[in-house]
Amino acid sequence: MSINIMLFFPGPFIFAMASTVYFKTIMRNASKSSFTRLCSSGTIYMQHSSTLFDFVVENLVERMVKWVKVGGFIFFRESCFHQSGDSKRKYNPTHYREPRFYTKVFKECHSFDGSGNSFELSLIGCKCISAYVKNKKNQNQICWTWQKVSSHDDKGFQRFLDNVQYKSNGILRYERVFGQGFVSTGGMETTKEFVEKLDLKPGQKVLDVGCGIGGGDFYMAEKFDVDVVGIDLSINMISFALERAIGLECSVEFEVADCTTKTYPDNTFDVVYSRDTILHIQDKPALFRSFFKWLKPGGKVLISDYCKSAGTPSPEFAEYIKQRGYDLHDVKAYGQMLRDAGFDEVIAEDRTDQFNQVLKRELIAIEKEKDEFIQDFSEEDYNDIVGGWKAKLIRSSSGEQRWGLFIAKKK
């Protein structure tokens, strides 16, 4: 079994050394000071460890975390789910794993120095290889970039999303309510209604900010023959999106990315689309300015998002906003932020009545399938979902929590 390792060394110029080495040789020689010194001075590049047993991959990751210096990077790419080509092989030793296996192994790996300080890997990026998506409609070629950091470094909002708000089980519960591939209000129903307003044309390029598990992206790509890039800060969301993409053969690529720091060339996209995501973003004006730059002239932005009524929220609603980490605005102010970012023809609609109707239908459907839901999840999960939906209905029916739909154009 063999893997490829490439070492990048910092300095005024990037120097790369590539070699193919046998895994047994690495394991046998890893303690040699020369090899360890090389690895600890730069970045490790690895591809195609899929021929290794699980425990061997775990062992290799542990060693790589020790080899790379603090602040250094590990980059690797893998074939996941199935082989990339369509040629039959008499013998194929490759073990095609789910992306979540690799993410879990790297995320849970820790190392310690001689002073007892703890280090771990922070995910910098995870995405499909664009060439495979464009040429083969294949999302199974995936790359990751990790950075070695102190375990005491603040992992911030991404950790909150994956460990609190969007844990794997929580995502599956939401999908059960909203429908396969969806984790936002109304699922396919509202997706069809809103996407219809975009007048999509074949070959156009769409950016979905906060893509969740990909349902809207698959719909746009399959129905309108557009190319979709879906980004989400939640590792769990992107992992499920990649799984949902298996066998669909549509031009959708996914990436774990922070929309507030992500950059794209100006005039890249025909549409920027976002569903119930930007409520998490504190500096919306800066994000909207980025949207404006990323859009081509004539491009559109469509956003649905949680909002609030004008004025000071009640103590109860203010506590809810604080607990969730939301940044909410009234519908009129939200629309004005888009105008201030440079957009024209801004439509800002209060869709709270529609939100309430959707919530009621979803709640009735959950309660009808109580036994099946509990069997697939648990009674605690059922009570959490029903309680959450009832609480949303109370907040939105009182008028404090609003739901807005925003459409704007770049001239």
mmCIF file of C-alpha atoms in Angstrom:
data_model
loop_
_atom_site.group_PDB
_atom_site.id
_atom_site.type_symbol
_atom_site.label_atom_id
_atom_site.label_comp_id
_atom_site.label_asym_id
_atom_site.label_seq_id
_atom_site.Cartn_x
_atom_site.Cartn_y
_atom_site.Cartn_z
ATOM 1 C CA MET A 1 0.000 0.000 0.000
ATOM 2 C CA SER A 2 1.315 3.436 -0.825
ATOM 3 C CA ILE A 3 0.452 7.043 -0.155
ATOM 4 C CA ASN A 4 1.824 10.298 -1.488
ATOM 5 C CA ILE A 5 3.318 12.819 0.842
ATOM 6 C CA MET A 6 4.411 16.296 -0.176
ATOM 7 C CA LEU A 7 6.151 18.635 2.216
ATOM 8 C CA PHE A 8 5.940 22.408 1.814
ATOM 9 C CA PHE A 9 8.535 24.520 3.557
ATOM 10 C CA PRO A 10 7.927 28.120 4.637
ATOM 11 C CA GLY A 11 10.243 30.879 3.474
ATOM 12 C CA PRO A 12 10.530 33.575 0.825
ATOM 13 C CA PHE A 13 9.782 30.869 -1.743
ATOM 14 C CA ILE A 14 7.655 27.744 -1.442
ATOM 15 C CA PHE A 15 9.762 24.654 -1.982
ATOM 16 C CA ALA A 16 7.956 21.393 -2.675
ATOM 17 C CA MET A 17 9.339 17.890 -2.496
ATOM 18 C CA ALA A 18 7.134 15.034 -3.669
ATOM 19 C CA SER A 19 7.771 11.355 -3.262
ATOM 20 C CA THR A 20 5.841 8.123 -3.135
ATOM 21 C CA VAL A 21 6.641 6.119 -0.061
ATOM 22 C CA TYR A 22 5.382 2.873 1.367
ATOM 23 C CA PHE A 23 3.383 3.235 4.546
ATOM 24 C CA LYS A 24 5.517 0.598 6.299
ATOM 25 C CA THR A 25 8.574 2.668 5.525
ATOM 26 C CA ILE A 26 6.967 5.761 7.038
ATOM 27 C CA MET A 27 6.001 3.898 10.169
ATOM 28 C CA ARG A 28 9.445 2.345 10.485
ATOM 29 C CA ASN A 29 11.356 5.571 9.894
ATOM 30 C CA ALA A 30 8.995 8.145 11.432
ATOM 31 C CA SER A 31 11.101 8.466 14.554
ATOM 32 C CA LYS A 32 14.242 9.312 12.630
ATOM 33 C CA SER A 33 15.225 12.862 13.441
ATOM 34 C CA SER A 34 15.808 13.846 9.815
ATOM 35 C CA PHE A 35 12.320 12.860 8.634
ATOM 36 C CA THR A 36 10.636 14.254 11.720
ATOM 37 C CA ARG A 37 12.569 17.499 11.342
ATOM 38 C CA LEU A 38 11.422 17.873 7.736
ATOM 39 C CA CYS A 39 7.782 17.209 8.596
ATOM 40 C CA SER A 40 7.706 19.505 11.623
ATOM 41 C CA SER A 41 8.991 22.445 9.602
ATOM 42 C CA GLY A 42 6.166 22.716 7.109
ATOM 43 C CA THR A 43 2.958 21.355 5.698
ATOM 44 C CA ILE A 44 2.016 17.755 4.988
ATOM 45 C CA TYR A 45 0.185 16.893 1.792
ATOM 46 C CA MET A 46 -1.437 13.482 1.556
ATOM 47 C CA GLN A 47 -3.705 11.890 -0.994
ATOM 48 C CA HIS A 48 -5.347 8.512 -1.413
ATOM 49 C CA SER A 49 -5.043 6.836 1.981
ATOM 50 C CA SER A 50 -8.167 4.889 1.038
ATOM 51 C CA THR A 51 -6.180 1.674 0.588
ATOM 52 C CA LEU A 52 -5.272 1.715 4.287
ATOM 53 C CA PHE A 53 -7.185 -0.008 7.083
ATOM 54 C CA ASP A 54 -9.126 2.286 9.434
ATOM 55 C CA PHE A 55 -6.801 1.772 12.386
ATOM 56 C CA VAL A 56 -3.787 2.476 10.156
ATOM 57 C CA VAL A 57 -5.316 5.781 9.016
ATOM 58 C CA GLU A 58 -5.953 6.714 12.649
ATOM 59 C CA ASN A 59 -2.359 5.868 13.544
ATOM 60 C CA LEU A 60 -1.037 7.879 10.610
ATOM 61 C CA VAL A 61 -3.110 10.933 11.571
ATOM 62 C CA GLU A 62 -1.749 10.774 15.123
ATOM 63 C CA ARG A 63 1.788 10.808 13.745
ATOM 64 C CA MET A 64 1.095 13.640 11.306
ATOM 65 C CA VAL A 65 -0.276 15.831 14.089
ATOM 66 C CA LYS A 66 3.022 15.329 15.918
ATOM 67 C CA TRP A 67 5.113 15.938 12.795
ATOM 68 C CA VAL A 68 3.576 19.226 11.730
ATOM 69 C CA LYS A 69 4.524 22.328 13.678
ATOM 70 C CA VAL A 70 1.984 24.517 15.494
ATOM 71 C CA GLY A 71 0.371 26.733 12.883
ATOM 72 C CA GLY A 72 1.312 24.299 10.121
ATOM 73 C CA PHE A 73 -1.169 22.635 7.799
ATOM 74 C CA ILE A 74 -2.205 19.164 6.692
ATOM 75 C CA PHE A 75 -3.872 18.916 3.298
ATOM 76 C CA PHE A 76 -5.318 15.700 1.935
ATOM 77 C CA ARG A 77 -7.781 14.482 -0.666
ATOM 78 C CA GLU A 78 -9.711 11.226 -0.892
ATOM 79 C CA SER A 79 -12.095 9.269 -3.065
ATOM 80 C CA CYS A 80 -15.208 8.796 -0.943
ATOM 81 C CA PHE A 81 -18.316 6.639 -1.321
ATOM 82 C CA HIS A 82 -17.293 5.006 -4.620
ATOM 83 C CA GLN A 83 -14.599 5.046 -7.301
ATOM 84 C CA SER A 84 -14.359 8.098 -9.537
ATOM 85 C CA GLY A 85 -13.897 6.363 -12.869
ATOM 86 C CA ASP A 86 -16.323 4.067 -14.645
ATOM 87 C CA SER A 87 -13.811 1.426 -15.768
ATOM 88 C CA LYS A 88 -14.190 -1.980 -14.142
ATOM 89 C CA ARG A 89 -11.285 -3.359 -12.165
ATOM 90 C CA LYS A 90 -10.402 -7.004 -11.644
ATOM 91 C CA TYR A 91 -9.053 -6.127 -8.233
ATOM 92 C CA ASN A 92 -9.711 -2.929 -6.316
ATOM 93 C CA PRO A 93 -8.204 -2.724 -2.818
ATOM 94 C CA THR A 94 -9.620 0.734 -2.183
ATOM 95 C CA HIS A 95 -11.873 1.280 0.826
ATOM 96 C CA TYR A 96 -14.284 4.066 -0.107
ATOM 97 C CA ARG A 97 -15.272 5.673 3.165
ATOM 98 C CA GLU A 98 -17.767 8.368 4.020
ATOM 99 C CA PRO A 99 -16.232 11.855 4.428
ATOM 100 C CA ARG A 100 -17.434 11.885 8.013
ATOM 101 C CA PHE A 101 -14.929 9.143 8.858
ATOM 102 C CA TYR A 102 -11.967 11.312 7.864
ATOM 103 C CA THR A 103 -13.426 14.435 9.448
ATOM 104 C CA LYS A 104 -14.017 12.598 12.717
ATOM 105 C CA VAL A 105 -10.546 11.014 12.808
ATOM 106 C CA PHE A 106 -8.749 14.316 12.204
ATOM 107 C CA LYS A 107 -11.049 16.372 14.423
ATOM 108 C CA GLU A 108 -10.671 14.049 17.418
ATOM 109 C CA CYS A 109 -6.896 13.669 17.176
ATOM 110 C CA HIS A 110 -4.770 15.384 19.860
ATOM 111 C CA SER A 111 -1.056 15.579 20.577
ATOM 112 C CA PHE A 112 1.007 16.762 23.522
ATOM 113 C CA ASP A 113 4.448 18.338 23.748
ATOM 114 C CA GLY A 114 7.075 17.750 26.411
ATOM 115 C CA SER A 115 5.525 20.382 28.665
ATOM 116 C CA GLY A 116 2.097 18.778 28.570
ATOM 117 C CA ASN A 117 0.544 21.356 26.239
ATOM 118 C CA SER A 118 -2.303 19.955 24.135
ATOM 119 C CA PHE A 119 -2.708 20.482 20.393
ATOM 120 C CA GLU A 120 -5.385 19.545 17.882
ATOM 121 C CA LEU A 121 -6.437 20.172 14.302
ATOM 122 C CA SER A 122 -8.770 22.969 13.267
ATOM 123 C CA LEU A 123 -10.621 22.567 9.980
ATOM 124 C CA ILE A 124 -9.696 25.330 7.553
ATOM 125 C CA GLY A 125 -11.532 23.963 4.541
ATOM 126 C CA CYS A 126 -13.349 20.932 3.172
ATOM 127 C CA LYS A 127 -14.706 20.873 -0.365
ATOM 128 C CA CYS A 128 -15.438 18.827 -3.448
ATOM 129 C CA ILE A 129 -12.827 18.890 -6.198
ATOM 130 C CA SER A 130 -14.392 21.286 -8.714
ATOM 131 C CA ALA A 131 -13.039 19.534 -11.804
ATOM 132 C CA TYR A 132 -14.823 16.300 -10.885
ATOM 133 C CA VAL A 133 -18.094 18.117 -10.249
ATOM 134 C CA LYS A 134 -17.928 20.059 -13.521
ATOM 135 C CA ASN A 135 -16.718 17.239 -15.767
ATOM 136 C CA LYS A 136 -18.235 14.142 -14.169
ATOM 137 C CA LYS A 137 -21.048 15.510 -11.965
ATOM 138 C CA ASN A 138 -19.239 13.652 -9.213
ATOM 139 C CA GLN A 139 -18.924 14.966 -5.654
ATOM 140 C CA ASN A 140 -16.940 12.025 -4.283
ATOM 141 C CA GLN A 141 -13.467 13.551 -4.711
ATOM 142 C CA ILE A 142 -13.039 15.594 -1.536
ATOM 143 C CA CYS A 143 -10.161 17.547 -0.032
ATOM 144 C CA TRP A 144 -9.558 18.814 3.495
ATOM 145 C CA THR A 145 -7.183 21.402 4.937
ATOM 146 C CA TRP A 146 -6.424 21.290 8.662
ATOM 147 C CA GLN A 147 -4.257 23.549 10.803
ATOM 148 C CA LYS A 148 -2.500 22.497 13.981
ATOM 149 C CA VAL A 149 -3.549 24.771 16.846
ATOM 150 C CA SER A 150 -3.440 24.839 20.615
ATOM 151 C CA SER A 151 -6.378 23.013 22.186
ATOM 152 C CA HIS A 152 -7.062 26.191 24.145
ATOM 153 C CA ASP A 153 -7.613 28.281 21.013
ATOM 154 C CA ASP A 154 -11.206 29.439 20.606
ATOM 155 C CA LYS A 155 -12.900 27.362 17.857
ATOM 156 C CA GLY A 156 -15.816 29.781 18.079
ATOM 157 C CA PHE A 157 -18.996 29.616 16.118
ATOM 158 C CA GLN A 158 -18.214 26.516 14.056
ATOM 159 C CA ARG A 159 -17.854 24.428 17.204
ATOM 160 C CA PHE A 160 -21.119 25.862 18.546
ATOM 161 C CA LEU A 161 -22.940 24.893 15.352
ATOM 162 C CA ASP A 162 -21.614 21.334 15.200
ATOM 163 C CA ASN A 163 -21.745 20.570 18.917
ATOM 164 C CA VAL A 164 -24.885 22.457 19.956
ATOM 165 C CA GLN A 165 -27.280 23.758 17.321
ATOM 166 C CA TYR A 166 -26.588 21.398 14.413
ATOM 167 C CA LYS A 167 -25.426 18.147 15.898
ATOM 168 C CA SER A 168 -25.796 15.209 13.513
ATOM 169 C CA ASN A 169 -28.895 13.905 15.258
ATOM 170 C CA GLY A 170 -30.418 17.377 15.282
ATOM 171 C CA ILE A 171 -29.892 17.737 11.542
ATOM 172 C CA LEU A 172 -31.599 14.412 10.881
ATOM 173 C CA ARG A 173 -34.542 15.491 13.038
ATOM 174 C CA TYR A 174 -34.878 18.708 11.049
ATOM 175 C CA GLU A 175 -34.698 16.783 7.798
ATOM 176 C CA ARG A 176 -37.487 14.523 9.020
ATOM 177 C CA VAL A 177 -39.680 17.598 9.486
ATOM 178 C CA PHE A 178 -38.696 19.631 6.404
ATOM 179 C CA GLY A 179 -38.273 16.763 3.947
ATOM 180 C CA GLN A 180 -35.312 14.938 2.436
ATOM 181 C CA GLY A 181 -32.401 17.271 1.813
ATOM 182 C CA PHE A 182 -33.896 20.262 3.642
ATOM 183 C CA VAL A 183 -33.308 21.992 6.971
ATOM 184 C CA SER A 184 -35.130 25.289 6.407
ATOM 185 C CA THR A 185 -38.714 26.465 6.650
ATOM 186 C CA GLY A 186 -41.134 24.843 4.218
ATOM 187 C CA GLY A 187 -38.620 22.483 2.629
ATOM 188 C CA MET A 188 -39.325 21.830 -1.049
ATOM 189 C CA GLU A 189 -42.570 23.850 -1.038
ATOM 190 C CA THR A 190 -40.981 27.219 -0.238
ATOM 191 C CA THR A 191 -37.874 26.328 -2.260
ATOM 192 C CA LYS A 192 -39.913 25.913 -5.448
ATOM 193 C CA GLU A 193 -41.829 29.127 -4.794
ATOM 194 C CA PHE A 194 -38.765 31.246 -4.102
ATOM 195 C CA VAL A 195 -36.481 29.785 -6.786
ATOM 196 C CA GLU A 196 -39.183 30.505 -9.376
ATOM 197 C CA LYS A 197 -38.566 34.200 -8.713
ATOM 198 C CA LEU A 198 -34.943 33.928 -9.867
ATOM 199 C CA ASP A 199 -35.672 33.141 -13.530
ATOM 200 C CA LEU A 200 -32.716 30.749 -13.656
ATOM 201 C CA LYS A 201 -31.170 29.873 -17.022
ATOM 202 C CA PRO A 202 -29.021 26.843 -17.972
ATOM 203 C CA GLY A 203 -25.334 27.412 -17.344
ATOM 204 C CA GLN A 204 -25.786 30.126 -14.747
ATOM 205 C CA LYS A 205 -23.761 29.951 -11.545
ATOM 206 C CA VAL A 206 -25.453 30.067 -8.128
ATOM 207 C CA LEU A 207 -23.877 30.561 -4.700
ATOM 208 C CA ASP A 208 -25.918 29.131 -1.823
ATOM 209 C CA VAL A 209 -24.809 30.674 1.472
ATOM 210 C CA GLY A 210 -25.732 28.389 4.350
ATOM 211 C CA CYS A 211 -26.589 25.517 2.033
ATOM 212 C CA GLY A 212 -27.426 23.070 4.819
ATOM 213 C CA ILE A 213 -27.679 19.517 3.519
ATOM 214 C CA GLY A 214 -28.137 20.515 -0.099
ATOM 215 C CA GLY A 215 -31.814 20.007 -0.968
ATOM 216 C CA GLY A 216 -32.286 23.413 -2.582
ATOM 217 C CA ASP A 217 -29.015 23.100 -4.481
ATOM 218 C CA PHE A 218 -29.925 19.720 -5.959
ATOM 219 C CA TYR A 219 -33.312 21.096 -6.984
ATOM 220 C CA MET A 220 -31.833 24.121 -8.770
ATOM 221 C CA ALA A 221 -29.130 22.098 -10.523
ATOM 222 C CA GLU A 222 -31.461 19.329 -11.710
ATOM 223 C CA LYS A 223 -34.461 21.502 -12.597
ATOM 224 C CA PHE A 224 -32.700 24.441 -14.247
ATOM 225 C CA ASP A 225 -29.307 22.997 -15.288
ATOM 226 C CA VAL A 226 -27.341 25.580 -13.313
ATOM 227 C CA ASP A 227 -23.991 25.159 -11.553
ATOM 228 C CA VAL A 228 -24.326 25.522 -7.788
ATOM 229 C CA VAL A 229 -21.685 26.162 -5.133
ATOM 230 C CA GLY A 230 -23.019 25.467 -1.643
ATOM 231 C CA ILE A 231 -21.097 26.702 1.392
ATOM 232 C CA ASP A 232 -21.847 26.181 5.061
ATOM 233 C CA LEU A 233 -19.810 26.710 8.220
ATOM 234 C CA SER A 234 -21.184 23.520 9.766
ATOM 235 C CA ILE A 235 -19.005 20.486 9.091
ATOM 236 C CA ASN A 236 -21.965 18.250 9.909
ATOM 237 C CA MET A 237 -24.178 19.948 7.340
ATOM 238 C CA ILE A 238 -21.651 19.572 4.532
ATOM 239 C CA SER A 239 -21.012 15.934 5.466
ATOM 240 C CA PHE A 240 -24.710 15.138 5.061
ATOM 241 C CA ALA A 241 -24.910 17.192 1.852
ATOM 242 C CA LEU A 242 -22.125 15.109 0.320
ATOM 243 C CA GLU A 243 -23.959 11.918 1.264
ATOM 244 C CA ARG A 244 -27.212 13.213 -0.228
ATOM 245 C CA ALA A 245 -25.380 13.952 -3.490
ATOM 246 C CA ILE A 246 -24.557 10.295 -4.150
ATOM 247 C CA GLY A 247 -25.991 9.160 -7.473
ATOM 248 C CA LEU A 248 -27.611 12.485 -8.406
ATOM 249 C CA GLU A 249 -25.083 13.445 -11.117
ATOM 250 C CA CYS A 250 -25.773 17.169 -10.886
ATOM 251 C CA SER A 251 -23.391 20.126 -10.965
ATOM 252 C CA VAL A 252 -23.314 20.948 -7.250
ATOM 253 C CA GLU A 253 -20.147 21.338 -5.233
ATOM 254 C CA PHE A 254 -19.992 21.798 -1.477
ATOM 255 C CA GLU A 255 -17.487 23.453 0.805
ATOM 256 C CA VAL A 256 -17.122 24.039 4.526
ATOM 257 C CA ALA A 257 -16.530 27.775 4.567
ATOM 258 C CA ASP A 258 -17.222 30.921 6.573
ATOM 259 C CA CYS A 259 -19.124 33.335 4.345
ATOM 260 C CA THR A 260 -17.742 36.305 6.312
ATOM 261 C CA THR A 261 -14.135 35.458 5.409
ATOM 262 C CA LYS A 262 -14.586 33.556 2.138
ATOM 263 C CA THR A 263 -13.563 35.418 -1.007
ATOM 264 C CA TYR A 264 -14.536 35.028 -4.653
ATOM 265 C CA PRO A 265 -13.482 37.064 -7.697
ATOM 266 C CA ASP A 266 -15.767 39.943 -8.546
ATOM 267 C CA ASN A 267 -18.618 39.144 -10.967
ATOM 268 C CA THR A 268 -18.502 35.381 -10.346
ATOM 269 C CA PHE A 269 -22.143 34.446 -9.718
ATOM 270 C CA ASP A 270 -25.480 35.066 -11.403
ATOM 271 C CA VAL A 271 -27.386 34.425 -8.177
ATOM 272 C CA VAL A 272 -26.638 34.500 -4.451
ATOM 273 C CA TYR A 273 -29.220 32.448 -2.557
ATOM 274 C CA SER A 274 -29.574 32.048 1.207
ATOM 275 C CA ARG A 275 -32.263 30.456 3.330
ATOM 276 C CA ASP A 276 -32.631 31.258 7.048
ATOM 277 C CA THR A 277 -28.890 31.554 7.594
ATOM 278 C CA ILE A 278 -27.830 35.191 7.758
ATOM 279 C CA LEU A 279 -29.574 35.563 11.116
ATOM 280 C CA HIS A 280 -26.286 34.138 12.489
ATOM 281 C CA ILE A 281 -24.172 36.928 10.927
ATOM 282 C CA GLN A 282 -23.468 39.972 13.058
ATOM 283 C CA ASP A 283 -22.032 42.242 10.333
ATOM 284 C CA LYS A 284 -24.692 41.924 7.663
ATOM 285 C CA PRO A 285 -23.768 45.154 5.819
ATOM 286 C CA ALA A 286 -20.247 43.816 5.153
ATOM 287 C CA LEU A 287 -21.631 40.487 3.941
ATOM 288 C CA PHE A 288 -24.118 42.198 1.624
ATOM 289 C CA ARG A 289 -21.296 44.272 0.141
ATOM 290 C CA SER A 290 -19.469 41.004 -0.582
ATOM 291 C CA PHE A 291 -22.590 39.595 -2.227
ATOM 292 C CA PHE A 292 -22.776 42.685 -4.407
ATOM 293 C CA LYS A 293 -19.151 42.286 -5.542
ATOM 294 C CA TRP A 294 -19.489 38.556 -6.192
ATOM 295 C CA LEU A 295 -22.569 38.988 -8.379
ATOM 296 C CA LYS A 296 -22.348 39.683 -12.081
ATOM 297 C CA PRO A 297 -24.100 42.807 -13.405
ATOM 298 C CA GLY A 298 -27.775 41.901 -13.618
ATOM 299 C CA GLY A 299 -27.342 39.246 -10.937
ATOM 300 C CA LYS A 300 -29.879 38.671 -8.162
ATOM 301 C CA VAL A 301 -29.770 37.950 -4.475
ATOM 302 C CA LEU A 302 -32.595 36.078 -2.736
ATOM 303 C CA ILE A 303 -32.669 35.719 1.035
ATOM 304 C CA SER A 304 -35.223 34.374 3.477
ATOM 305 C CA ASP A 305 -34.405 35.058 7.091
ATOM 306 C CA TYR A 306 -35.649 35.392 10.628
ATOM 307 C CA CYS A 307 -36.494 38.969 11.543
ATOM 308 C CA LYS A 308 -38.091 40.828 14.432
ATOM 309 C CA SER A 309 -40.699 43.496 14.851
ATOM 310 C CA ALA A 310 -39.544 47.106 15.020
ATOM 311 C CA GLY A 311 -38.760 48.424 18.475
ATOM 312 C CA THR A 312 -37.337 46.872 21.612
ATOM 313 C CA PRO A 313 -37.999 43.133 22.018
ATOM 314 C CA SER A 314 -39.588 41.760 25.163
ATOM 315 C CA PRO A 315 -37.196 40.388 27.813
ATOM 316 C CA GLU A 316 -38.210 36.827 26.878
ATOM 317 C CA PHE A 317 -37.570 37.320 23.162
ATOM 318 C CA ALA A 318 -34.346 39.223 23.869
ATOM 319 C CA GLU A 319 -33.120 36.264 25.932
ATOM 320 C CA TYR A 320 -34.016 33.861 23.130
ATOM 321 C CA ILE A 321 -32.058 35.971 20.618
ATOM 322 C CA LYS A 322 -29.069 36.084 22.958
ATOM 323 C CA GLN A 323 -29.176 32.365 23.703
ATOM 324 C CA ARG A 324 -29.217 31.504 19.997
ATOM 325 C CA GLY A 325 -26.591 34.080 19.084
ATOM 326 C CA TYR A 326 -28.844 35.688 16.467
ATOM 327 C CA ASP A 327 -28.655 39.178 15.002
ATOM 328 C CA LEU A 328 -32.206 40.101 14.016
ATOM 329 C CA HIS A 329 -33.600 43.203 12.310
ATOM 330 C CA ASP A 330 -37.055 44.304 11.249
ATOM 331 C CA VAL A 331 -37.988 43.650 7.630
ATOM 332 C CA LYS A 332 -37.736 47.287 6.551
ATOM 333 C CA ALA A 333 -34.274 47.747 8.069
ATOM 334 C CA TYR A 334 -33.099 44.497 6.500
ATOM 335 C CA GLY A 335 -34.145 45.704 3.055
ATOM 336 C CA GLN A 336 -32.398 49.032 3.643
ATOM 337 C CA MET A 337 -29.120 47.230 4.373
ATOM 338 C CA LEU A 338 -29.324 45.674 0.908
ATOM 339 C CA ARG A 339 -29.913 49.118 -0.664
ATOM 340 C CA ASP A 340 -26.981 50.544 1.280
ATOM 341 C CA ALA A 341 -24.793 47.735 -0.114
ATOM 342 C CA GLY A 342 -25.551 48.969 -3.643
ATOM 343 C CA PHE A 343 -28.495 46.791 -4.671
ATOM 344 C CA ASP A 344 -31.407 48.080 -6.735
ATOM 345 C CA GLU A 345 -34.999 46.951 -7.119
ATOM 346 C CA VAL A 346 -35.026 45.733 -3.528
ATOM 347 C CA ILE A 347 -38.107 43.787 -2.474
ATOM 348 C CA ALA A 348 -38.546 43.311 1.276
ATOM 349 C CA GLU A 349 -41.635 41.264 2.141
ATOM 350 C CA ASP A 350 -42.931 40.271 5.558
ATOM 351 C CA ARG A 351 -43.815 36.577 5.134
ATOM 352 C CA THR A 352 -44.689 35.881 8.771
ATOM 353 C CA ASP A 353 -48.230 34.759 7.951
ATOM 354 C CA GLN A 354 -46.821 32.190 5.530
ATOM 355 C CA PHE A 355 -44.262 31.178 8.179
ATOM 356 C CA ASN A 356 -47.044 30.526 10.679
ATOM 357 C CA GLN A 357 -49.045 28.438 8.234
ATOM 358 C CA VAL A 358 -46.017 26.330 7.347
ATOM 359 C CA LEU A 359 -45.174 25.822 11.027
ATOM 360 C CA LYS A 360 -48.717 24.646 11.756
ATOM 361 C CA ARG A 361 -48.670 22.128 8.890
ATOM 362 C CA GLU A 362 -45.263 20.821 9.934
ATOM 363 C CA LEU A 363 -46.383 20.477 13.555
ATOM 364 C CA ILE A 364 -49.519 18.551 12.564
ATOM 365 C CA ALA A 365 -47.415 16.215 10.407
ATOM 366 C CA ILE A 366 -44.966 15.551 13.262
ATOM 367 C CA GLU A 367 -47.750 14.823 15.745
ATOM 368 C CA LYS A 368 -49.423 12.429 13.307
ATOM 369 C CA GLU A 369 -46.213 10.445 13.007
ATOM 370 C CA LYS A 370 -45.366 10.503 16.707
ATOM 371 C CA ASP A 371 -44.832 6.752 17.085
ATOM 372 C CA GLU A 372 -42.647 6.492 13.967
ATOM 373 C CA PHE A 373 -40.645 9.563 14.999
ATOM 374 C CA ILE A 374 -39.990 8.166 18.475
ATOM 375 C CA GLN A 375 -39.038 4.804 16.994
ATOM 376 C CA ASP A 376 -36.513 6.409 14.642
ATOM 377 C CA PHE A 377 -35.186 8.880 17.198
ATOM 378 C CA SER A 378 -36.429 9.018 20.809
ATOM 379 C CA GLU A 379 -39.253 10.415 22.881
ATOM 380 C CA GLU A 380 -36.918 13.167 24.061
ATOM 381 C CA ASP A 381 -36.204 14.103 20.438
ATOM 382 C CA TYR A 382 -39.925 14.155 19.672
ATOM 383 C CA ASN A 383 -40.666 16.396 22.655
ATOM 384 C CA ASP A 384 -37.812 18.738 21.706
ATOM 385 C CA ILE A 385 -39.078 19.157 18.147
ATOM 386 C CA VAL A 386 -42.738 19.602 19.098
ATOM 387 C CA GLY A 387 -41.819 21.986 21.903
ATOM 388 C CA GLY A 388 -39.568 23.968 19.585
ATOM 389 C CA TRP A 389 -42.254 24.303 16.912
ATOM 390 C CA LYS A 390 -44.866 25.391 19.451
ATOM 391 C CA ALA A 391 -42.472 27.982 20.871
ATOM 392 C CA LYS A 392 -41.800 29.358 17.374
ATOM 393 C CA LEU A 393 -45.533 29.600 16.771
ATOM 394 C CA ILE A 394 -46.005 31.556 19.995
ATOM 395 C CA ARG A 395 -43.201 33.988 19.137
ATOM 396 C CA SER A 396 -44.315 34.522 15.537
ATOM 397 C CA SER A 397 -48.039 34.677 16.346
ATOM 398 C CA SER A 398 -47.367 37.360 18.948
ATOM 399 C CA GLY A 399 -45.688 39.429 16.229
ATOM 400 C CA GLU A 400 -42.243 39.546 17.829
ATOM 401 C CA GLN A 401 -40.544 37.002 15.586
ATOM 402 C CA ARG A 402 -40.973 37.771 11.896
ATOM 403 C CA TRP A 403 -39.948 36.027 8.681
ATOM 404 C CA GLY A 404 -38.732 38.063 5.745
ATOM 405 C CA LEU A 405 -38.176 37.424 2.049
ATOM 406 C CA PHE A 406 -35.694 39.706 0.286
ATOM 407 C CA ILE A 407 -34.917 39.945 -3.414
ATOM 408 C CA ALA A 408 -32.575 42.502 -4.961
ATOM 409 C CA LYS A 409 -30.656 43.082 -8.174
ATOM 410 C CA LYS A 410 -27.223 44.339 -9.110
ATOM 411 C CA LYS A 411 -27.466 46.669 -12.098
#
